[in-house]
Structures are given as C-alpha cells and as structure tokens.
PDB file of C-alpha atoms in Angstrom:
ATOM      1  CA  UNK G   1      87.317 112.557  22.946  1.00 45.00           C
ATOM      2  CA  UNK G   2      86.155 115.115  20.519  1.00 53.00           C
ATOM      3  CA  UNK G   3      87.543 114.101  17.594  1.00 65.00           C
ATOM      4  CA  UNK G   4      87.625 110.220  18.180  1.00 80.00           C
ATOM      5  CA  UNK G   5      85.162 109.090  15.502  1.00 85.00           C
ATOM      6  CA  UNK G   6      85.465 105.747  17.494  1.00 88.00           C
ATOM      7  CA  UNK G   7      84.063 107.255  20.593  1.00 86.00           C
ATOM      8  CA  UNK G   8      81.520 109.301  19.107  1.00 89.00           C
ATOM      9  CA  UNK G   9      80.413 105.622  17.262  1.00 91.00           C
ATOM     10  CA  UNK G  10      79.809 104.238  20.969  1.00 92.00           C
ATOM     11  CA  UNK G  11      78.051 107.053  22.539  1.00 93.00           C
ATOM     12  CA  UNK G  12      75.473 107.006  19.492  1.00 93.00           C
ATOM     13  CA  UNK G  13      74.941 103.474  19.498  1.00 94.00           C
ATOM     14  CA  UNK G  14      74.607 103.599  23.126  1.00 95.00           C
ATOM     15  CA  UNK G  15      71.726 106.251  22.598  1.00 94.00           C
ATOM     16  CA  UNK G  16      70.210 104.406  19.696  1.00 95.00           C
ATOM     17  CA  UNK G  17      68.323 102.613  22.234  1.00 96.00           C
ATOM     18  CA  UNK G  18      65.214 103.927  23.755  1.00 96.00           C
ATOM     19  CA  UNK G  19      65.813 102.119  27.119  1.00 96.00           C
ATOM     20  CA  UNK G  20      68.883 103.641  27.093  1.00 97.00           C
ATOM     21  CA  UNK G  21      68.081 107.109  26.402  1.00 96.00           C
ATOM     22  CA  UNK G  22      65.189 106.848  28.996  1.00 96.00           C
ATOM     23  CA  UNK G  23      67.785 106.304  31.856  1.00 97.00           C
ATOM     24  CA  UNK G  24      70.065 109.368  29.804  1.00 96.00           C
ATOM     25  CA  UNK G  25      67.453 111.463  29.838  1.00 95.00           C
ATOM     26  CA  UNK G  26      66.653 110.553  33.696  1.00 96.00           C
ATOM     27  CA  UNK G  27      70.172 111.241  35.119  1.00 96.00           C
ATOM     28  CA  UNK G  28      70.104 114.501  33.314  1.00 94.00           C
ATOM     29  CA  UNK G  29      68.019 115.769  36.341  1.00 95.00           C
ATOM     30  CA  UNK G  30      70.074 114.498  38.444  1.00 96.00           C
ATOM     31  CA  UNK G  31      72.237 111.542  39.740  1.00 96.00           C
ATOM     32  CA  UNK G  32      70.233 108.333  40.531  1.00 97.00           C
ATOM     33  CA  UNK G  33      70.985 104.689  41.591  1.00 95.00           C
ATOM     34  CA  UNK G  34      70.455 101.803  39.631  1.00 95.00           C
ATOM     35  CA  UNK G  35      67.079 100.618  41.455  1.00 94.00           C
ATOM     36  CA  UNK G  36      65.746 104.221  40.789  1.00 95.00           C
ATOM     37  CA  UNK G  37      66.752 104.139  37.206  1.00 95.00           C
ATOM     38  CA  UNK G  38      65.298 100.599  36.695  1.00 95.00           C
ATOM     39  CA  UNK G  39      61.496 101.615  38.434  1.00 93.00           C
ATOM     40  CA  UNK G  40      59.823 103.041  35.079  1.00 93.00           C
ATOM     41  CA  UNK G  41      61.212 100.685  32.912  1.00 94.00           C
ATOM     42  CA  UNK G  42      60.166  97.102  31.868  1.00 92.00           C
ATOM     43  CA  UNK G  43      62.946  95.121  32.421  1.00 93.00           C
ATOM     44  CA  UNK G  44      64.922  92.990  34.994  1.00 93.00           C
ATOM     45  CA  UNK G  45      67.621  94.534  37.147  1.00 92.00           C
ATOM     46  CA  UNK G  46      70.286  93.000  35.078  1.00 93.00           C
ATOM     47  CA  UNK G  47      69.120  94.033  31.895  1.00 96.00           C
ATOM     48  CA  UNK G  48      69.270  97.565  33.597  1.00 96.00           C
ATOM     49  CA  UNK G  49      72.529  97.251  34.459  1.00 95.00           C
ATOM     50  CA  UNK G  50      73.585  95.855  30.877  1.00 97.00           C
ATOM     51  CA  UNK G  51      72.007  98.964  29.817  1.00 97.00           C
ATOM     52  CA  UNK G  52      74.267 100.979  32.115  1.00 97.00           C
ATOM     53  CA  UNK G  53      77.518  99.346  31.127  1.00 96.00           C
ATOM     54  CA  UNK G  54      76.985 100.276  27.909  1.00 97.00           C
ATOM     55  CA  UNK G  55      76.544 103.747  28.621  1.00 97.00           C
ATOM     56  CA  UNK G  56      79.411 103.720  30.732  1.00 96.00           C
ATOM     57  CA  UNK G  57      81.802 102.158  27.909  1.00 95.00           C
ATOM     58  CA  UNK G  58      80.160 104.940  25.785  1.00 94.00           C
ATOM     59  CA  UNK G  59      81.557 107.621  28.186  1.00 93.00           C
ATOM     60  CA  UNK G  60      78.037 108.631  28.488  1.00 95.00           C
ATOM     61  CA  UNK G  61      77.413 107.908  32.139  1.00 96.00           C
ATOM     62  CA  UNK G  62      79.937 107.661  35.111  1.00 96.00           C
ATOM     63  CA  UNK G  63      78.856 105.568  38.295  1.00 95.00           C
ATOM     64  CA  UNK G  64      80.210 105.215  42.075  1.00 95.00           C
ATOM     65  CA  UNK G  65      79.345 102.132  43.855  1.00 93.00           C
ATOM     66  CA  UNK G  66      79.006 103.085  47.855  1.00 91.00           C
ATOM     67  CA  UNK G  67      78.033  99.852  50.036  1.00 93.00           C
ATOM     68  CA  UNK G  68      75.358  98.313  48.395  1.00 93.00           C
ATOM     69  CA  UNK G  69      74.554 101.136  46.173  1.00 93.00           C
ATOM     70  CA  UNK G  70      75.698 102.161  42.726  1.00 94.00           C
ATOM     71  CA  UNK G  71      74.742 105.825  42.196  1.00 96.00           C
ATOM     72  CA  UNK G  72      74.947 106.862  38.380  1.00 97.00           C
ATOM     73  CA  UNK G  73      75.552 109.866  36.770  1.00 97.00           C
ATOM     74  CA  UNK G  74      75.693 112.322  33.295  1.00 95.00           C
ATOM     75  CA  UNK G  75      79.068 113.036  31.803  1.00 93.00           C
ATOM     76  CA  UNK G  76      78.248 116.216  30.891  1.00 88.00           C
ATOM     77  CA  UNK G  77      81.560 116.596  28.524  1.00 87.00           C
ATOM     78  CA  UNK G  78      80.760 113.680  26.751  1.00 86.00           C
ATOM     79  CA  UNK G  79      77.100 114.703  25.779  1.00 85.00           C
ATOM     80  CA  UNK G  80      79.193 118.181  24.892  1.00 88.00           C
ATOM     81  CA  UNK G  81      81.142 116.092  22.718  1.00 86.00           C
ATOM     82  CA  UNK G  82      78.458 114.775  20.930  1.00 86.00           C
ATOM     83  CA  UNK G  83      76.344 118.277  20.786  1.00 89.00           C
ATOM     84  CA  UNK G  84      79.862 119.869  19.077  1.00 91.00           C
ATOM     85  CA  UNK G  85      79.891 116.792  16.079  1.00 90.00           C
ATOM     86  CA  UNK G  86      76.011 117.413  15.738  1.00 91.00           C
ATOM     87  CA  UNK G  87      76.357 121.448  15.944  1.00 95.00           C
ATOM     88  CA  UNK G  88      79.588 121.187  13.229  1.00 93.00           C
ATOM     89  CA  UNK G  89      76.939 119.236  10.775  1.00 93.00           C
ATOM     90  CA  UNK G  90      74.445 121.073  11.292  1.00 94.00           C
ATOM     91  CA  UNK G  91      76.408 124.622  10.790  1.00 95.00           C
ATOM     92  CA  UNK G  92      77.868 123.201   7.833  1.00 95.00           C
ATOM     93  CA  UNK G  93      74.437 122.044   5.910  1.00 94.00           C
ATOM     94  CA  UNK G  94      73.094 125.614   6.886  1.00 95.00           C
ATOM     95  CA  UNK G  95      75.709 127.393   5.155  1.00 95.00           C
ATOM     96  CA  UNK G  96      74.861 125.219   1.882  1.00 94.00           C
ATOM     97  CA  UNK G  97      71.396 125.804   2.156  1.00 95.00           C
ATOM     98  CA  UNK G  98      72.028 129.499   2.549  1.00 93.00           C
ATOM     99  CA  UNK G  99      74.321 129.798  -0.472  1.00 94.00           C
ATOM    100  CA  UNK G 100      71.423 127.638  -2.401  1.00 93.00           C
ATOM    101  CA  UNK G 101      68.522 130.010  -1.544  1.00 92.00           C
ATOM    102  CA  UNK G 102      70.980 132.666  -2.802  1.00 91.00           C
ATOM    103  CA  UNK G 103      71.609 130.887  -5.657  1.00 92.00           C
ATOM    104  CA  UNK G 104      68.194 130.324  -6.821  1.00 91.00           C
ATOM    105  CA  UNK G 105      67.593 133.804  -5.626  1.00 90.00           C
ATOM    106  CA  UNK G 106      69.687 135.192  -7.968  1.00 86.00           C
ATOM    107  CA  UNK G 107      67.962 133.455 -11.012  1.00 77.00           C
ATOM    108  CA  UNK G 108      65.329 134.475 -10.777  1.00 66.00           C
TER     109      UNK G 108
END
C-alpha cells in the first residue's frame, strides 16, 4: 500500500472531509461504534455510515459488525502509510531549503 499512488489518492480524499476526519480523529482514541461516532456530529445515521464506507474503501478504518452493532476502528498501517509519503516530501523540501540557505550563505 505504500507505494500505490492510487491508494494514497483515496485515503486523502477520504480525509479531505472534516466530517470525516472528526470520526478519524475519534477512533484514534480508541475503537467506537457507529452510534458513538455519529453523537457529535450533525448528520443522519446514514450519512454517518456513508462517511464510514468511505473511510473503509480508503483503508483508513476497519469495522466488525457483532449483532446489531458495528464497532469501527483505526488502521494504524494505513495512517503509517500516509505519514511515510508526507515525511518523504517533507525530508526532501528540507534538504533544498538547507542547500538554499547555504547557498545564499555563501554569497554573501
């Protein structure tokens, strides 16, 4: 999953919305059914669950359906995935900005 730019394109488009991160940033304290995730936000149950499937296609969120209750959770090496592409940018601009100040250092 790493490497699949067309992953990585689902699990930011899946956290380009803030609905969506709300419920991300919920299960990252811990798993949490779908009522529970739905209580702070706005919205119908259905339009929760939207939200969730989207996530889930994302690889963002797994969920287990016991009885009457679907329990959702982080998956943690997806969100890895995404912190390695944004770490690899980041690194990358750094080292340009360091040879820069150098640069300009060194005409001075």
């Amino acid at each position: 999953m790493l490497h699949d730019p067309a992953q990585l394109d689902l699990m930011f488009q899946a956290l380009a919305d803030p609905a969506r991160r709300s419920m991300v940033e919920r299960l990252s304290r811990g798993p949490a059914s779908v009522s529970q995730l739905a209580e702070p936000l706005a919205m119908s149950l259905s339009a929760v669950v939207q939200h969730l499937n989207v996530l889930e296609a994302s690889g963002l969120v797994r969920s287990e359906k016991l009885g009457r209750v679907r329990t959702c959770q982080i998956a943690t090496q997806a969100l890895r995935s995404a912190e390695h592409w944004i770490n690899e940018r980041r690194l990358t601009w750094e080292r340009r900005l360091d040879r820069l100040g150098d640069f300009l250092a060194g005409t001075e």
